[in-house]
Amino acid sequence: RQAEPKYRIGFSQCTGNDDWRRNMLTEMKRELFYHPEMKLLYKDAESSSPRQVAQIRELLKEKIDILLVSPNEATPLAPVIAEVYAKGIPVIILDRKAATDSFTAYIGGDNRNIGKLAAEYIAAQLHGKGRVIEVTGLRGSSPTVERHEGFRAALAKYPGLQLTATLEGSWVADKTKEAAARNDAAIRQANIIFAQNDVMAYAMYKYCRDKGIPNIRIIGVDASPYPDAGIDLVFRGVLSASLLYPSGGKEAISMAANILAGKKPARNTLLQTVLIDSTNVKLMRLQIDKIQVQHQEIEQQQSLLQEQRRLYQDQQHLLRIVATS
Ligand code: FRU
């Protein structure tokens, strides 16, 4: 018989409404197939820190055994995370950090390295000379700060590269468009734009296209595997490059399972990045397609297996009726 879920995994997501986080949830659900002992309780804070705090409190009331959390902003989320941890509930922080040491483990991409690789790519593209614009994420979320620091430090090694403007796009398209309109003059002078995610990179592309601003190269971060998301945009030549930011969804679920089984996890798990541009995007697409086919097959097999189990149980039931009549 299929095991009843024994553990409740609370997952507090800062926002659910973008490709990168859709991919994270898909990866989690795939991994959960292998853990029938765990049930996921999912809450989406829709980019609001106060809402996320309230939702973590709701998860506590629902008696979770472990908390997974990707904090919208580092400071406002810190006290409630510390509170959960102080109750003896393990906490795994994902992607965005919280301003507290009270957590069990952190899993996320190497955001400083992402910034550094972006700067080095730009230096190579512009042969060390030109005007650069950065578009950042939400000011209070940790990848914004780390990507910016990594980017600035690496850019400083090239005296011919000038950072002429830093726009705050807050991770989303409409804020990016507004910031672009306020910085129109700087954009017209720029050679290249580094946007801290692909959503903002695509918004910058559309801004330049609509305003008739030619010849600006744009690079982003995430490289999510959906139409109109990073890999597709690099493939179509809309973006020059995107830095892969692994979601950590699979790792989070398997770490949660290990913690609940009494194992001690690594305190920090840094997931590696890779730069995707026209030289390797085809290969990436092929690999993604292959993985997707494999996952579909696994899902089909899983549902066949469930069907078989049901049939078996029905037969057992019938046999019992026959035997007792
Ligand atoms: C998705 C997102 C990604 C970005 C990450 C940073 O919500 O904005 O695009 O890489 O969050 O935390």
Coordinates of C-alpha atoms and ligand atoms in Angstrom, one line a residue:
R1 CA 0.0 0.0 0.0
Q2 CA 1.0 3.6 -0.7
A3 CA 2.4 5.2 2.5
E4 CA 0.3 8.0 4.0
P5 CA 2.3 11.3 4.1
K6 CA 4.0 11.4 7.5
Y7 CA 5.6 14.8 7.3
R8 CA 4.3 18.3 6.4
I9 CA 6.7 20.4 4.5
G10 CA 5.8 24.1 4.6
F11 CA 7.1 26.1 1.7
S12 CA 6.9 29.9 1.8
Q13 CA 7.6 31.3 -1.6
C14 CA 8.2 35.1 -2.0
T15 CA 6.4 35.1 -5.3
G16 CA 5.1 32.4 -7.5
N17 CA 4.3 34.4 -10.6
D18 CA 7.5 34.0 -12.8
D19 CA 9.2 31.3 -14.8
W20 CA 12.1 30.9 -12.5
R21 CA 9.9 30.1 -9.5
R22 CA 7.5 28.0 -11.6
N23 CA 10.5 25.9 -12.5
M24 CA 11.6 25.6 -8.8
L25 CA 8.1 24.3 -7.9
T26 CA 8.1 21.8 -10.8
E27 CA 11.5 20.5 -9.6
M28 CA 10.2 20.2 -6.1
K29 CA 7.1 18.3 -7.2
R30 CA 9.2 15.9 -9.3
E31 CA 11.4 15.1 -6.3
L32 CA 8.4 14.7 -4.1
F33 CA 7.3 11.8 -6.3
Y34 CA 10.1 9.8 -4.6
H35 CA 9.0 10.9 -1.1
P36 CA 5.4 9.7 -0.5
E37 CA 6.1 10.3 3.2
M38 CA 6.1 14.1 2.6
K39 CA 3.3 16.5 1.9
L40 CA 3.9 20.0 0.6
L41 CA 2.0 22.9 2.0
Y42 CA 2.7 25.8 -0.4
K43 CA 2.1 29.5 0.1
D44 CA 2.8 32.3 -2.4
A45 CA 3.4 35.8 -0.8
E46 CA 3.0 37.6 -4.2
S47 CA 6.1 39.8 -3.6
S48 CA 4.8 41.2 -0.3
S49 CA 7.1 40.8 2.8
P50 CA 4.3 41.4 5.4
R51 CA 2.1 38.8 3.6
Q52 CA 5.0 36.4 3.7
V53 CA 5.5 36.9 7.4
A54 CA 1.7 36.2 7.9
Q55 CA 1.9 33.1 5.7
I56 CA 4.8 31.6 7.7
R57 CA 2.7 32.1 10.8
E58 CA -0.2 30.3 9.1
L59 CA 2.1 27.4 8.2
L60 CA 3.2 27.2 11.9
K61 CA -0.5 26.8 12.8
E62 CA -0.8 24.0 10.2
K63 CA 1.8 22.1 12.2
I64 CA 4.7 21.9 9.7
D65 CA 7.6 19.6 10.4
I66 CA 10.1 21.7 8.4
L67 CA 10.0 25.1 6.7
L68 CA 11.4 25.9 3.3
V69 CA 11.5 29.6 2.7
S70 CA 12.7 32.0 0.0
P71 CA 12.5 35.4 1.7
N72 CA 11.2 38.3 -0.3
E73 CA 13.5 40.7 1.5
A74 CA 16.3 39.8 4.0
T75 CA 15.4 42.1 6.9
P76 CA 11.6 42.0 7.3
L77 CA 11.6 38.2 7.2
A78 CA 14.4 37.6 9.7
P79 CA 12.4 37.7 13.0
V80 CA 9.7 35.2 11.9
I81 CA 12.3 32.8 10.5
A82 CA 14.2 33.0 13.8
E83 CA 11.0 32.3 15.6
V84 CA 10.3 29.2 13.7
Y85 CA 13.8 27.9 14.2
A86 CA 13.6 28.7 17.9
K87 CA 10.6 26.3 18.2
G88 CA 12.9 23.5 17.0
I89 CA 11.5 23.3 13.5
P90 CA 14.2 23.0 10.9
V91 CA 14.5 25.8 8.4
I92 CA 16.0 25.6 4.9
I93 CA 16.5 29.0 3.3
L94 CA 16.4 29.0 -0.5
D95 CA 17.9 31.5 -3.0
R96 CA 17.3 34.7 -1.2
K97 CA 18.8 35.0 2.3
A98 CA 17.4 36.3 5.6
A99 CA 19.3 38.7 7.9
T100 CA 19.6 36.0 10.7
D101 CA 21.8 33.1 11.6
S102 CA 18.8 31.2 12.9
F103 CA 18.3 28.6 10.2
T104 CA 19.4 25.0 9.6
A105 CA 20.7 25.3 6.0
Y106 CA 20.9 27.5 3.0
I107 CA 20.7 26.4 -0.6
G108 CA 21.2 28.9 -3.5
G109 CA 23.2 30.0 -6.5
D110 CA 26.5 31.7 -6.3
N111 CA 25.3 35.3 -6.8
R112 CA 28.6 37.0 -6.4
N113 CA 30.1 34.8 -9.0
I114 CA 27.1 35.5 -11.3
G115 CA 27.9 39.2 -11.1
K116 CA 31.6 38.6 -11.7
L117 CA 31.0 36.4 -14.7
A118 CA 28.7 39.0 -16.2
A119 CA 31.4 41.7 -15.9
E120 CA 34.0 39.4 -17.4
Y121 CA 31.7 38.6 -20.3
I122 CA 31.0 42.2 -20.9
A123 CA 34.7 43.1 -20.8
A124 CA 35.4 40.4 -23.5
Q125 CA 32.4 41.5 -25.6
L126 CA 33.5 45.2 -25.5
H127 CA 37.3 44.5 -25.6
G128 CA 37.6 46.3 -22.3
K129 CA 36.1 49.6 -23.5
G130 CA 32.6 51.0 -23.3
R131 CA 29.5 52.2 -21.4
V132 CA 27.6 49.7 -19.2
I133 CA 24.2 49.9 -17.5
E134 CA 23.1 47.6 -14.7
V135 CA 19.5 46.9 -13.8
T136 CA 19.1 45.5 -10.3
G137 CA 16.5 43.4 -8.5
L138 CA 14.6 44.5 -5.4
R139 CA 16.9 46.5 -3.1
G140 CA 16.2 44.4 0.0
S141 CA 16.6 41.0 -1.5
S142 CA 20.0 39.4 -1.1
P143 CA 20.8 38.4 -4.7
T144 CA 20.5 42.1 -5.7
V145 CA 23.3 43.0 -3.3
E146 CA 25.5 40.0 -4.1
R147 CA 25.2 40.2 -7.9
H148 CA 25.9 43.9 -7.7
E149 CA 29.0 43.5 -5.5
G150 CA 30.4 40.7 -7.7
F151 CA 29.7 42.8 -10.8
R152 CA 31.2 46.0 -9.5
A153 CA 34.3 44.4 -8.1
A154 CA 35.0 42.6 -11.4
L155 CA 34.1 45.6 -13.6
A156 CA 36.6 47.8 -11.6
K157 CA 39.5 45.7 -13.1
Y158 CA 38.7 47.2 -16.5
P159 CA 39.4 51.0 -16.4
G160 CA 37.9 51.3 -19.9
L161 CA 34.5 50.1 -18.8
Q162 CA 32.2 52.7 -17.3
L163 CA 29.1 51.9 -15.3
T164 CA 27.0 54.9 -16.4
A165 CA 23.7 54.1 -14.7
T166 CA 22.2 51.6 -12.2
L167 CA 18.5 51.2 -12.6
E168 CA 16.3 49.6 -10.0
G169 CA 14.0 47.1 -11.8
S170 CA 12.9 45.2 -8.6
W171 CA 13.0 41.9 -10.5
V172 CA 9.9 42.8 -12.6
A173 CA 9.0 44.1 -16.0
D174 CA 6.8 47.1 -15.2
K175 CA 9.3 48.6 -12.6
T176 CA 12.1 48.1 -15.2
K177 CA 10.2 49.9 -17.9
E178 CA 9.5 52.9 -15.5
A179 CA 13.2 53.0 -14.5
A180 CA 14.2 52.8 -18.1
A181 CA 12.0 55.8 -19.0
R182 CA 13.7 57.8 -16.3
N183 CA 17.2 56.9 -17.6
D184 CA 16.5 57.2 -21.3
A185 CA 19.5 59.4 -22.1
A186 CA 22.0 57.0 -20.4
I187 CA 20.4 54.1 -22.2
R188 CA 20.9 55.8 -25.6
Q189 CA 24.6 56.2 -24.9
A190 CA 25.2 52.6 -23.6
N191 CA 26.9 49.7 -25.3
I192 CA 25.7 46.9 -23.1
I193 CA 23.1 46.3 -20.3
F194 CA 23.5 43.8 -17.5
A195 CA 20.1 43.0 -16.0
Q196 CA 20.1 40.9 -12.8
N197 CA 17.4 38.7 -14.2
D198 CA 16.0 37.7 -17.6
V199 CA 12.5 39.3 -16.9
M200 CA 14.2 42.7 -16.6
A201 CA 16.6 41.9 -19.5
Y202 CA 13.6 41.2 -21.7
A203 CA 11.8 44.4 -20.5
M204 CA 15.0 46.4 -21.4
Y205 CA 15.0 44.8 -24.9
K206 CA 11.4 45.8 -25.4
Y207 CA 12.1 49.3 -24.2
C208 CA 15.0 49.7 -26.6
R209 CA 13.0 48.2 -29.5
D210 CA 10.0 50.4 -28.9
K211 CA 12.1 53.6 -28.6
G212 CA 14.1 52.7 -31.7
I213 CA 17.4 52.4 -29.7
P214 CA 19.7 50.1 -31.8
N215 CA 22.8 48.0 -31.1
I216 CA 22.6 47.6 -27.4
R217 CA 23.6 44.1 -26.2
I218 CA 21.7 42.8 -23.2
I219 CA 22.6 40.0 -20.8
G220 CA 20.4 38.5 -18.1
V221 CA 20.3 35.9 -15.3
D222 CA 18.2 32.8 -14.7
A223 CA 18.2 30.9 -18.1
S224 CA 14.8 29.3 -17.3
P225 CA 13.6 26.6 -19.7
Y226 CA 10.3 28.1 -21.1
P227 CA 9.1 29.9 -24.2
D228 CA 10.0 33.6 -23.8
A229 CA 12.3 32.8 -20.9
G230 CA 16.1 33.0 -20.8
I231 CA 17.3 30.1 -22.9
D232 CA 14.6 30.8 -25.5
L233 CA 15.6 34.5 -25.6
V234 CA 19.3 33.7 -26.0
F235 CA 18.4 31.1 -28.7
R236 CA 16.4 33.8 -30.6
G237 CA 19.2 36.3 -30.2
V238 CA 17.1 38.7 -28.1
L239 CA 19.6 38.4 -25.3
S240 CA 23.3 38.0 -25.9
A241 CA 23.7 35.8 -22.9
S242 CA 22.1 34.6 -19.7
L243 CA 23.7 33.2 -16.6
L244 CA 22.1 30.0 -15.4
Y245 CA 20.7 30.4 -11.9
P246 CA 19.8 26.9 -10.6
S247 CA 16.5 26.8 -8.7
G248 CA 17.6 24.4 -6.0
G249 CA 14.1 22.9 -5.9
K250 CA 15.2 19.3 -6.2
E251 CA 18.0 19.8 -3.6
A252 CA 15.6 21.4 -1.2
I253 CA 13.3 18.5 -1.1
S254 CA 16.0 15.8 -0.8
M255 CA 17.7 17.8 1.9
A256 CA 14.3 18.1 3.8
A257 CA 13.9 14.4 3.5
N258 CA 17.4 13.8 4.9
I259 CA 16.9 16.2 7.8
L260 CA 13.5 14.5 8.7
A261 CA 15.4 11.2 8.6
G262 CA 17.7 12.5 11.2
K263 CA 20.7 13.4 9.1
K264 CA 22.7 16.6 9.5
P265 CA 22.8 18.8 6.4
A266 CA 25.6 21.0 5.1
R267 CA 25.1 24.6 6.4
N268 CA 25.7 26.2 2.9
T269 CA 25.1 24.6 -0.4
L270 CA 26.2 26.9 -3.3
L271 CA 24.8 25.8 -6.7
Q272 CA 27.1 26.4 -9.7
T273 CA 26.3 28.7 -12.6
V274 CA 27.2 28.7 -16.3
L275 CA 27.1 31.4 -18.9
I276 CA 24.8 30.6 -21.9
D277 CA 25.3 32.4 -25.1
S278 CA 25.1 31.6 -28.8
T279 CA 28.0 29.2 -28.6
N280 CA 26.3 26.7 -26.2
V281 CA 22.6 27.5 -26.3
K282 CA 21.7 24.8 -28.8
L283 CA 23.3 22.2 -26.6
M284 CA 21.4 23.5 -23.6
R285 CA 18.1 23.3 -25.5
L286 CA 18.8 19.7 -26.6
Q287 CA 19.6 18.7 -23.0
I288 CA 16.5 20.4 -21.6
D289 CA 14.3 18.7 -24.2
K290 CA 15.9 15.3 -23.3
I291 CA 15.3 15.9 -19.6
Q292 CA 11.7 16.9 -20.2
V293 CA 11.0 13.7 -22.2
Q294 CA 12.6 11.6 -19.4
H295 CA 10.5 13.3 -16.8
Q296 CA 7.3 12.8 -18.8
E297 CA 8.2 9.1 -19.0
I298 CA 8.8 8.9 -15.3
E299 CA 5.5 10.6 -14.6
Q300 CA 3.7 8.2 -16.9
Q301 CA 5.3 5.2 -15.2
Q302 CA 4.3 6.7 -11.8
S303 CA 0.7 7.0 -12.8
L304 CA 0.7 3.4 -14.3
L305 CA 2.1 2.2 -11.1
Q306 CA -0.7 3.9 -9.1
E307 CA -3.2 2.4 -11.4
Q308 CA -1.7 -1.1 -10.9
R309 CA -1.9 -0.6 -7.2
R310 CA -5.6 0.4 -7.4
L311 CA -6.3 -2.7 -9.5
Y312 CA -4.5 -4.9 -7.1
Q313 CA -6.4 -3.5 -4.1
D314 CA -9.7 -4.0 -5.9
Q315 CA -8.8 -7.6 -6.6
Q316 CA -7.8 -8.2 -3.0
H317 CA -11.1 -6.8 -1.9
L318 CA -13.1 -9.0 -4.4
L319 CA -11.1 -12.1 -3.3
R320 CA -12.1 -11.3 0.3
I321 CA -15.7 -11.0 -0.6
V322 CA -15.6 -14.3 -2.5
A323 CA -13.8 -16.0 0.4
T324 CA -16.3 -14.9 3.0
S325 CA -19.5 -15.7 1.0
Ligands
FRU1 C1 12.4 35.2 -9.4 C2 13.7 36.0 -9.3 C3 14.7 35.5 -10.3 C4 16.0 35.9 -9.7 C5 15.7 35.5 -8.2 C6 16.4 36.2 -7.2 O1 11.4 35.6 -8.5 O2 13.4 37.3 -9.5 O3 14.5 36.0 -11.6 O4 17.1 35.3 -10.2 O5 14.3 35.8 -8.1 O6 16.0 35.9 -6.0

